[in-house]
Amino acid sequence: MALLPIIHYGNPILRMQAAEIEQIDDDVKQLANDMIETMVTSDGIGLAAPQVAESIALIVVDLSLIFENQMPMAFINPKILETDGAEVSAEEGCLSVPDIREEVFRPDKVRISYKTIDGESVEAWAEGLLARVLQHEIDHLRGVFFVDRIKTLRKKLISKQLKNIAKEEKARQKTPA
Ligand code: NI
């Protein structure tokens, strides 16, 4: 297990379309475990592989915050098949967009397909907080941030903060770790 550095808004990897995973090999399993450890340590409830600079279709979600006695789980090649119900608003944040929290409207129910870490294909409905986290993380796989989905006026208000995050991220990339 290892903690992975999380890249921030402004890093071009976070705007890329993540590649489908064709084979769930030991590298993918190791990455999923490391991402879970990184997410839990960072007090996140979801994390997408592009956030740790791996542009592949893998997300992890901490289900223990939603269902009692559930462990964090990895979703391979997750896709939203359909949505249902009204769009509801709730505050979101992101480990790649530090110190910003904004209200985002999203459908309350989604049907998703994914593969488990053991390669089993699953289709399931999710709702409430789980549906929200899944939509937020699946957005990361196609280069979309929650701040892309907020009202124009709010986006204007945080534009300076976003520019500063991007500036710091650029400086970080130039400094060898
Ligand atoms: Ni995020």
mmCIF file with all atom_site columns, C-alpha atoms and ligand atoms in Angstrom:
data_model
loop_
_atom_site.group_PDB
_atom_site.id
_atom_site.type_symbol
_atom_site.label_atom_id
_atom_site.label_alt_id
_atom_site.label_comp_id
_atom_site.label_asym_id
_atom_site.label_entity_id
_atom_site.label_seq_id
_atom_site.pdbx_PDB_ins_code
_atom_site.Cartn_x
_atom_site.Cartn_y
_atom_site.Cartn_z
_atom_site.occupancy
_atom_site.B_iso_or_equiv
_atom_site.pdbx_formal_charge
_atom_site.auth_seq_id
_atom_site.auth_comp_id
_atom_site.auth_asym_id
_atom_site.auth_atom_id
_atom_site.pdbx_PDB_model_num
ATOM   1   C  CA . MET A 1 1   ? 0.000   0.000  0.000   1.00 0.00 ? 1   MET A CA 1
ATOM   2   C  CA . ALA A 1 2   ? 1.182   3.491  -0.727  1.00 0.00 ? 2   ALA A CA 1
ATOM   3   C  CA . LEU A 1 3   ? -0.135  7.009  -0.561  1.00 0.00 ? 3   LEU A CA 1
ATOM   4   C  CA . LEU A 1 4   ? -0.306  8.637  -3.991  1.00 0.00 ? 4   LEU A CA 1
ATOM   5   C  CA . PRO A 1 5   ? 0.157   12.355 -4.728  1.00 0.00 ? 5   PRO A CA 1
ATOM   6   C  CA . ILE A 1 6   ? -3.100  13.992 -5.872  1.00 0.00 ? 6   ILE A CA 1
ATOM   7   C  CA . ILE A 1 7   ? -2.831  16.392 -8.821  1.00 0.00 ? 7   ILE A CA 1
ATOM   8   C  CA . HIS A 1 8   ? -4.873  19.574 -8.917  1.00 0.00 ? 8   HIS A CA 1
ATOM   9   C  CA . TYR A 1 9   ? -7.081  21.653 -11.200 1.00 0.00 ? 9   TYR A CA 1
ATOM   10  C  CA . GLY A 1 10  ? -4.962  23.041 -14.033 1.00 0.00 ? 10  GLY A CA 1
ATOM   11  C  CA . ASN A 1 11  ? -3.047  19.809 -14.631 1.00 0.00 ? 11  ASN A CA 1
ATOM   12  C  CA . PRO A 1 12  ? -3.802  18.747 -18.240 1.00 0.00 ? 12  PRO A CA 1
ATOM   13  C  CA . ILE A 1 13  ? -4.181  15.063 -17.233 1.00 0.00 ? 13  ILE A CA 1
ATOM   14  C  CA . LEU A 1 14  ? -7.420  16.034 -15.470 1.00 0.00 ? 14  LEU A CA 1
ATOM   15  C  CA . ARG A 1 15  ? -8.892  17.243 -18.777 1.00 0.00 ? 15  ARG A CA 1
ATOM   16  C  CA . MET A 1 16  ? -8.131  14.038 -20.697 1.00 0.00 ? 16  MET A CA 1
ATOM   17  C  CA . GLN A 1 17  ? -10.555 11.261 -21.624 1.00 0.00 ? 17  GLN A CA 1
ATOM   18  C  CA . ALA A 1 18  ? -9.507  8.283  -19.481 1.00 0.00 ? 18  ALA A CA 1
ATOM   19  C  CA . ALA A 1 19  ? -8.744  5.010  -21.292 1.00 0.00 ? 19  ALA A CA 1
ATOM   20  C  CA . GLU A 1 20  ? -10.943 1.926  -20.789 1.00 0.00 ? 20  GLU A CA 1
ATOM   21  C  CA . ILE A 1 21  ? -9.306  -0.852 -18.756 1.00 0.00 ? 21  ILE A CA 1
ATOM   22  C  CA . GLU A 1 22  ? -9.048  -3.991 -20.870 1.00 0.00 ? 22  GLU A CA 1
ATOM   23  C  CA . GLN A 1 23  ? -7.400  -6.263 -18.351 1.00 0.00 ? 23  GLN A CA 1
ATOM   24  C  CA . ILE A 1 24  ? -7.712  -6.073 -14.580 1.00 0.00 ? 24  ILE A CA 1
ATOM   25  C  CA . ASP A 1 25  ? -4.117  -7.097 -13.873 1.00 0.00 ? 25  ASP A CA 1
ATOM   26  C  CA . ASP A 1 26  ? -2.006  -6.801 -10.710 1.00 0.00 ? 26  ASP A CA 1
ATOM   27  C  CA . ASP A 1 27  ? -1.043  -3.207 -11.578 1.00 0.00 ? 27  ASP A CA 1
ATOM   28  C  CA . VAL A 1 28  ? -4.705  -2.159 -11.732 1.00 0.00 ? 28  VAL A CA 1
ATOM   29  C  CA . LYS A 1 29  ? -5.454  -3.966 -8.440  1.00 0.00 ? 29  LYS A CA 1
ATOM   30  C  CA . GLN A 1 30  ? -2.454  -2.331 -6.765  1.00 0.00 ? 30  GLN A CA 1
ATOM   31  C  CA . LEU A 1 31  ? -3.507  1.088  -8.045  1.00 0.00 ? 31  LEU A CA 1
ATOM   32  C  CA . ALA A 1 32  ? -7.082  0.544  -6.761  1.00 0.00 ? 32  ALA A CA 1
ATOM   33  C  CA . ASN A 1 33  ? -5.735  -0.384 -3.297  1.00 0.00 ? 33  ASN A CA 1
ATOM   34  C  CA . ASP A 1 34  ? -3.399  2.614  -3.235  1.00 0.00 ? 34  ASP A CA 1
ATOM   35  C  CA . MET A 1 35  ? -6.211  4.917  -4.357  1.00 0.00 ? 35  MET A CA 1
ATOM   36  C  CA . ILE A 1 36  ? -8.467  3.614  -1.563  1.00 0.00 ? 36  ILE A CA 1
ATOM   37  C  CA . GLU A 1 37  ? -5.731  4.245  1.009   1.00 0.00 ? 37  GLU A CA 1
ATOM   38  C  CA . THR A 1 38  ? -5.115  7.732  -0.439  1.00 0.00 ? 38  THR A CA 1
ATOM   39  C  CA . MET A 1 39  ? -8.839  8.579  -0.446  1.00 0.00 ? 39  MET A CA 1
ATOM   40  C  CA . VAL A 1 40  ? -9.406  7.424  3.148   1.00 0.00 ? 40  VAL A CA 1
ATOM   41  C  CA . THR A 1 41  ? -6.274  9.221  4.400   1.00 0.00 ? 41  THR A CA 1
ATOM   42  C  CA . SER A 1 42  ? -7.364  12.427 2.630   1.00 0.00 ? 42  SER A CA 1
ATOM   43  C  CA . ASP A 1 43  ? -10.905 12.215 4.116   1.00 0.00 ? 43  ASP A CA 1
ATOM   44  C  CA . GLY A 1 44  ? -12.360 11.944 0.611   1.00 0.00 ? 44  GLY A CA 1
ATOM   45  C  CA . ILE A 1 45  ? -15.463 9.874  -0.203  1.00 0.00 ? 45  ILE A CA 1
ATOM   46  C  CA . GLY A 1 46  ? -14.454 9.295  -3.820  1.00 0.00 ? 46  GLY A CA 1
ATOM   47  C  CA . LEU A 1 47  ? -11.344 9.401  -5.994  1.00 0.00 ? 47  LEU A CA 1
ATOM   48  C  CA . ALA A 1 48  ? -10.787 8.892  -9.737  1.00 0.00 ? 48  ALA A CA 1
ATOM   49  C  CA . ALA A 1 49  ? -7.563  7.514  -11.235 1.00 0.00 ? 49  ALA A CA 1
ATOM   50  C  CA . PRO A 1 50  ? -6.839  10.710 -13.255 1.00 0.00 ? 50  PRO A CA 1
ATOM   51  C  CA . GLN A 1 51  ? -6.568  12.530 -9.901  1.00 0.00 ? 51  GLN A CA 1
ATOM   52  C  CA . VAL A 1 52  ? -3.464  10.444 -9.176  1.00 0.00 ? 52  VAL A CA 1
ATOM   53  C  CA . ALA A 1 53  ? -2.181  11.093 -12.726 1.00 0.00 ? 53  ALA A CA 1
ATOM   54  C  CA . GLU A 1 54  ? -3.342  7.739  -14.168 1.00 0.00 ? 54  GLU A CA 1
ATOM   55  C  CA . SER A 1 55  ? -5.648  8.409  -17.115 1.00 0.00 ? 55  SER A CA 1
ATOM   56  C  CA . ILE A 1 56  ? -7.602  5.125  -16.899 1.00 0.00 ? 56  ILE A CA 1
ATOM   57  C  CA . ALA A 1 57  ? -11.264 4.380  -16.160 1.00 0.00 ? 57  ALA A CA 1
ATOM   58  C  CA . LEU A 1 58  ? -11.011 3.454  -12.478 1.00 0.00 ? 58  LEU A CA 1
ATOM   59  C  CA . ILE A 1 59  ? -12.733 5.123  -9.531  1.00 0.00 ? 59  ILE A CA 1
ATOM   60  C  CA . VAL A 1 60  ? -12.940 4.300  -5.837  1.00 0.00 ? 60  VAL A CA 1
ATOM   61  C  CA . VAL A 1 61  ? -15.784 5.249  -3.502  1.00 0.00 ? 61  VAL A CA 1
ATOM   62  C  CA . ASP A 1 62  ? -15.939 5.053  0.284   1.00 0.00 ? 62  ASP A CA 1
ATOM   63  C  CA . LEU A 1 63  ? -19.241 3.252  0.750   1.00 0.00 ? 63  LEU A CA 1
ATOM   64  C  CA . SER A 1 64  ? -18.819 3.137  4.535   1.00 0.00 ? 64  SER A CA 1
ATOM   65  C  CA . LEU A 1 65  ? -20.074 6.724  4.700   1.00 0.00 ? 65  LEU A CA 1
ATOM   66  C  CA . ILE A 1 66  ? -23.315 5.688  3.026   1.00 0.00 ? 66  ILE A CA 1
ATOM   67  C  CA . PHE A 1 67  ? -23.965 2.126  4.163   1.00 0.00 ? 67  PHE A CA 1
ATOM   68  C  CA . GLU A 1 68  ? -22.879 0.821  7.556   1.00 0.00 ? 68  GLU A CA 1
ATOM   69  C  CA . ASN A 1 69  ? -20.320 -1.983 7.494   1.00 0.00 ? 69  ASN A CA 1
ATOM   70  C  CA . GLN A 1 70  ? -19.424 -1.434 3.831   1.00 0.00 ? 70  GLN A CA 1
ATOM   71  C  CA . MET A 1 71  ? -15.803 -1.196 2.760   1.00 0.00 ? 71  MET A CA 1
ATOM   72  C  CA . PRO A 1 72  ? -14.475 1.279  0.176   1.00 0.00 ? 72  PRO A CA 1
ATOM   73  C  CA . MET A 1 73  ? -14.916 -0.187 -3.298  1.00 0.00 ? 73  MET A CA 1
ATOM   74  C  CA . ALA A 1 74  ? -13.325 0.098  -6.743  1.00 0.00 ? 74  ALA A CA 1
ATOM   75  C  CA . PHE A 1 75  ? -15.400 0.504  -9.927  1.00 0.00 ? 75  PHE A CA 1
ATOM   76  C  CA . ILE A 1 76  ? -13.721 -0.432 -13.231 1.00 0.00 ? 76  ILE A CA 1
ATOM   77  C  CA . ASN A 1 77  ? -14.956 1.207  -16.485 1.00 0.00 ? 77  ASN A CA 1
ATOM   78  C  CA . PRO A 1 78  ? -17.995 2.764  -14.772 1.00 0.00 ? 78  PRO A CA 1
ATOM   79  C  CA . LYS A 1 79  ? -20.676 4.230  -17.027 1.00 0.00 ? 79  LYS A CA 1
ATOM   80  C  CA . ILE A 1 80  ? -23.954 6.020  -16.457 1.00 0.00 ? 80  ILE A CA 1
ATOM   81  C  CA . LEU A 1 81  ? -26.642 4.187  -18.445 1.00 0.00 ? 81  LEU A CA 1
ATOM   82  C  CA . GLU A 1 82  ? -29.634 6.330  -17.482 1.00 0.00 ? 82  GLU A CA 1
ATOM   83  C  CA . THR A 1 83  ? -30.825 8.803  -14.890 1.00 0.00 ? 83  THR A CA 1
ATOM   84  C  CA . ASP A 1 84  ? -34.144 9.125  -13.131 1.00 0.00 ? 84  ASP A CA 1
ATOM   85  C  CA . GLY A 1 85  ? -35.930 11.531 -10.849 1.00 0.00 ? 85  GLY A CA 1
ATOM   86  C  CA . ALA A 1 86  ? -35.535 15.232 -10.313 1.00 0.00 ? 86  ALA A CA 1
ATOM   87  C  CA . GLU A 1 87  ? -32.196 17.012 -10.261 1.00 0.00 ? 87  GLU A CA 1
ATOM   88  C  CA . VAL A 1 88  ? -31.256 17.825 -6.701  1.00 0.00 ? 88  VAL A CA 1
ATOM   89  C  CA . SER A 1 89  ? -28.683 20.273 -5.418  1.00 0.00 ? 89  SER A CA 1
ATOM   90  C  CA . ALA A 1 90  ? -26.016 19.558 -2.813  1.00 0.00 ? 90  ALA A CA 1
ATOM   91  C  CA . GLU A 1 91  ? -22.628 20.961 -1.863  1.00 0.00 ? 91  GLU A CA 1
ATOM   92  C  CA . GLU A 1 92  ? -19.606 19.236 -3.392  1.00 0.00 ? 92  GLU A CA 1
ATOM   93  C  CA . GLY A 1 93  ? -15.884 19.501 -2.998  1.00 0.00 ? 93  GLY A CA 1
ATOM   94  C  CA . CYS A 1 94  ? -12.976 17.732 -4.701  1.00 0.00 ? 94  CYS A CA 1
ATOM   95  C  CA . LEU A 1 95  ? -9.509  16.657 -3.575  1.00 0.00 ? 95  LEU A CA 1
ATOM   96  C  CA . SER A 1 96  ? -8.202  18.140 -6.857  1.00 0.00 ? 96  SER A CA 1
ATOM   97  C  CA . VAL A 1 97  ? -9.891  21.514 -6.242  1.00 0.00 ? 97  VAL A CA 1
ATOM   98  C  CA . PRO A 1 98  ? -8.733  22.370 -2.701  1.00 0.00 ? 98  PRO A CA 1
ATOM   99  C  CA . ASP A 1 99  ? -10.743 24.743 -0.482  1.00 0.00 ? 99  ASP A CA 1
ATOM   100 C  CA . ILE A 1 100 ? -13.656 25.184 -2.890  1.00 0.00 ? 100 ILE A CA 1
ATOM   101 C  CA . ARG A 1 101 ? -17.153 23.892 -2.122  1.00 0.00 ? 101 ARG A CA 1
ATOM   102 C  CA . GLU A 1 102 ? -20.126 24.673 -4.355  1.00 0.00 ? 102 GLU A CA 1
ATOM   103 C  CA . GLU A 1 103 ? -23.733 23.620 -4.858  1.00 0.00 ? 103 GLU A CA 1
ATOM   104 C  CA . VAL A 1 104 ? -24.172 21.298 -7.850  1.00 0.00 ? 104 VAL A CA 1
ATOM   105 C  CA . PHE A 1 105 ? -27.444 20.046 -9.400  1.00 0.00 ? 105 PHE A CA 1
ATOM   106 C  CA . ARG A 1 106 ? -27.446 16.373 -10.425 1.00 0.00 ? 106 ARG A CA 1
ATOM   107 C  CA . PRO A 1 107 ? -30.072 13.679 -11.029 1.00 0.00 ? 107 PRO A CA 1
ATOM   108 C  CA . ASP A 1 108 ? -30.910 11.897 -7.754  1.00 0.00 ? 108 ASP A CA 1
ATOM   109 C  CA . LYS A 1 109 ? -30.912 8.419  -9.310  1.00 0.00 ? 109 LYS A CA 1
ATOM   110 C  CA . VAL A 1 110 ? -28.566 6.824  -11.828 1.00 0.00 ? 110 VAL A CA 1
ATOM   111 C  CA . ARG A 1 111 ? -28.245 3.372  -13.311 1.00 0.00 ? 111 ARG A CA 1
ATOM   112 C  CA . ILE A 1 112 ? -24.611 2.452  -13.802 1.00 0.00 ? 112 ILE A CA 1
ATOM   113 C  CA . SER A 1 113 ? -22.617 -0.390 -15.248 1.00 0.00 ? 113 SER A CA 1
ATOM   114 C  CA . TYR A 1 114 ? -19.122 -1.309 -14.093 1.00 0.00 ? 114 TYR A CA 1
ATOM   115 C  CA . LYS A 1 115 ? -16.798 -4.195 -13.395 1.00 0.00 ? 115 LYS A CA 1
ATOM   116 C  CA . THR A 1 116 ? -15.719 -5.169 -9.906  1.00 0.00 ? 116 THR A CA 1
ATOM   117 C  CA . ILE A 1 117 ? -12.038 -5.625 -9.118  1.00 0.00 ? 117 ILE A CA 1
ATOM   118 C  CA . ASP A 1 118 ? -12.662 -9.384 -9.635  1.00 0.00 ? 118 ASP A CA 1
ATOM   119 C  CA . GLY A 1 119 ? -13.906 -8.749 -13.168 1.00 0.00 ? 119 GLY A CA 1
ATOM   120 C  CA . GLU A 1 120 ? -17.608 -9.305 -12.496 1.00 0.00 ? 120 GLU A CA 1
ATOM   121 C  CA . SER A 1 121 ? -19.930 -7.156 -14.662 1.00 0.00 ? 121 SER A CA 1
ATOM   122 C  CA . VAL A 1 122 ? -22.569 -5.327 -12.646 1.00 0.00 ? 122 VAL A CA 1
ATOM   123 C  CA . GLU A 1 123 ? -25.513 -3.077 -13.470 1.00 0.00 ? 123 GLU A CA 1
ATOM   124 C  CA . ALA A 1 124 ? -27.219 -1.302 -10.595 1.00 0.00 ? 124 ALA A CA 1
ATOM   125 C  CA . TRP A 1 125 ? -29.269 1.713  -9.589  1.00 0.00 ? 125 TRP A CA 1
ATOM   126 C  CA . ALA A 1 126 ? -27.788 4.147  -7.097  1.00 0.00 ? 126 ALA A CA 1
ATOM   127 C  CA . GLU A 1 127 ? -29.459 7.084  -5.420  1.00 0.00 ? 127 GLU A CA 1
ATOM   128 C  CA . GLY A 1 128 ? -28.794 9.953  -3.039  1.00 0.00 ? 128 GLY A CA 1
ATOM   129 C  CA . LEU A 1 129 ? -25.215 10.539 -1.918  1.00 0.00 ? 129 LEU A CA 1
ATOM   130 C  CA . LEU A 1 130 ? -23.901 7.399  -3.646  1.00 0.00 ? 130 LEU A CA 1
ATOM   131 C  CA . ALA A 1 131 ? -25.440 8.513  -6.979  1.00 0.00 ? 131 ALA A CA 1
ATOM   132 C  CA . ARG A 1 132 ? -23.851 11.936 -6.512  1.00 0.00 ? 132 ARG A CA 1
ATOM   133 C  CA . VAL A 1 133 ? -20.377 10.591 -5.714  1.00 0.00 ? 133 VAL A CA 1
ATOM   134 C  CA . LEU A 1 134 ? -20.507 8.191  -8.680  1.00 0.00 ? 134 LEU A CA 1
ATOM   135 C  CA . GLN A 1 135 ? -21.513 11.001 -11.073 1.00 0.00 ? 135 GLN A CA 1
ATOM   136 C  CA . HIS A 1 136 ? -18.766 13.293 -9.702  1.00 0.00 ? 136 HIS A CA 1
ATOM   137 C  CA . GLU A 1 137 ? -16.088 10.585 -10.111 1.00 0.00 ? 137 GLU A CA 1
ATOM   138 C  CA . ILE A 1 138 ? -17.307 9.408  -13.548 1.00 0.00 ? 138 ILE A CA 1
ATOM   139 C  CA . ASP A 1 139 ? -17.132 13.068 -14.641 1.00 0.00 ? 139 ASP A CA 1
ATOM   140 C  CA . HIS A 1 140 ? -13.386 12.982 -13.823 1.00 0.00 ? 140 HIS A CA 1
ATOM   141 C  CA . LEU A 1 141 ? -12.964 10.141 -16.360 1.00 0.00 ? 141 LEU A CA 1
ATOM   142 C  CA . ARG A 1 142 ? -14.051 12.503 -19.132 1.00 0.00 ? 142 ARG A CA 1
ATOM   143 C  CA . GLY A 1 143 ? -12.184 15.568 -17.960 1.00 0.00 ? 143 GLY A CA 1
ATOM   144 C  CA . VAL A 1 144 ? -15.097 17.294 -16.203 1.00 0.00 ? 144 VAL A CA 1
ATOM   145 C  CA . PHE A 1 145 ? -14.868 19.029 -12.799 1.00 0.00 ? 145 PHE A CA 1
ATOM   146 C  CA . PHE A 1 146 ? -17.802 19.810 -10.495 1.00 0.00 ? 146 PHE A CA 1
ATOM   147 C  CA . VAL A 1 147 ? -16.944 23.494 -10.935 1.00 0.00 ? 147 VAL A CA 1
ATOM   148 C  CA . ASP A 1 148 ? -17.774 23.089 -14.647 1.00 0.00 ? 148 ASP A CA 1
ATOM   149 C  CA . ARG A 1 149 ? -21.350 22.358 -13.579 1.00 0.00 ? 149 ARG A CA 1
ATOM   150 C  CA . ILE A 1 150 ? -22.045 25.339 -11.305 1.00 0.00 ? 150 ILE A CA 1
ATOM   151 C  CA . LYS A 1 151 ? -23.974 28.488 -12.143 1.00 0.00 ? 151 LYS A CA 1
ATOM   152 C  CA . THR A 1 152 ? -22.136 31.093 -14.247 1.00 0.00 ? 152 THR A CA 1
ATOM   153 C  CA . LEU A 1 153 ? -22.315 33.718 -11.539 1.00 0.00 ? 153 LEU A CA 1
ATOM   154 C  CA . ARG A 1 154 ? -20.785 31.405 -8.911  1.00 0.00 ? 154 ARG A CA 1
ATOM   155 C  CA . LYS A 1 155 ? -18.095 30.381 -11.408 1.00 0.00 ? 155 LYS A CA 1
ATOM   156 C  CA . LYS A 1 156 ? -17.211 34.038 -11.900 1.00 0.00 ? 156 LYS A CA 1
ATOM   157 C  CA . LEU A 1 157 ? -16.946 34.498 -8.151  1.00 0.00 ? 157 LEU A CA 1
ATOM   158 C  CA . ILE A 1 158 ? -14.446 31.643 -7.758  1.00 0.00 ? 158 ILE A CA 1
ATOM   159 C  CA . SER A 1 159 ? -12.545 32.217 -11.014 1.00 0.00 ? 159 SER A CA 1
ATOM   160 C  CA . LYS A 1 160 ? -9.625  33.896 -9.247  1.00 0.00 ? 160 LYS A CA 1
ATOM   161 C  CA . GLN A 1 161 ? -9.333  31.037 -6.749  1.00 0.00 ? 161 GLN A CA 1
ATOM   162 C  CA . LEU A 1 162 ? -9.362  28.521 -9.626  1.00 0.00 ? 162 LEU A CA 1
ATOM   163 C  CA . LYS A 1 163 ? -6.663  30.476 -11.464 1.00 0.00 ? 163 LYS A CA 1
ATOM   164 C  CA . ASN A 1 164 ? -4.496  30.419 -8.330  1.00 0.00 ? 164 ASN A CA 1
ATOM   165 C  CA . ILE A 1 165 ? -4.925  26.646 -7.919  1.00 0.00 ? 165 ILE A CA 1
ATOM   166 C  CA . ALA A 1 166 ? -3.919  26.175 -11.585 1.00 0.00 ? 166 ALA A CA 1
ATOM   167 C  CA . LYS A 1 167 ? -0.911  28.465 -11.144 1.00 0.00 ? 167 LYS A CA 1
ATOM   168 C  CA . GLU A 1 168 ? 0.309   26.550 -8.090  1.00 0.00 ? 168 GLU A CA 1
ATOM   169 C  CA . GLU A 1 169 ? -0.242  23.244 -9.915  1.00 0.00 ? 169 GLU A CA 1
ATOM   170 C  CA . LYS A 1 170 ? 1.885   24.437 -12.834 1.00 0.00 ? 170 LYS A CA 1
ATOM   171 C  CA . ALA A 1 171 ? 4.681   25.430 -10.436 1.00 0.00 ? 171 ALA A CA 1
ATOM   172 C  CA . ARG A 1 172 ? 4.392   22.057 -8.686  1.00 0.00 ? 172 ARG A CA 1
ATOM   173 C  CA . GLN A 1 173 ? 4.790   20.193 -12.007 1.00 0.00 ? 173 GLN A CA 1
ATOM   174 C  CA . LYS A 1 174 ? 7.998   22.077 -12.751 1.00 0.00 ? 174 LYS A CA 1
ATOM   175 C  CA . THR A 1 175 ? 9.514   21.218 -9.370  1.00 0.00 ? 175 THR A CA 1
ATOM   176 C  CA . PRO A 1 176 ? 10.841  17.660 -9.330  1.00 0.00 ? 176 PRO A CA 1
ATOM   177 C  CA . ALA A 1 177 ? 9.487   15.783 -6.294  1.00 0.00 ? 177 ALA A CA 1
HETATM 178 NI NI . NI  B 2 .   ? -13.341 15.264 -7.615  1.00 0.00 ? 1   NI  B NI 1
#
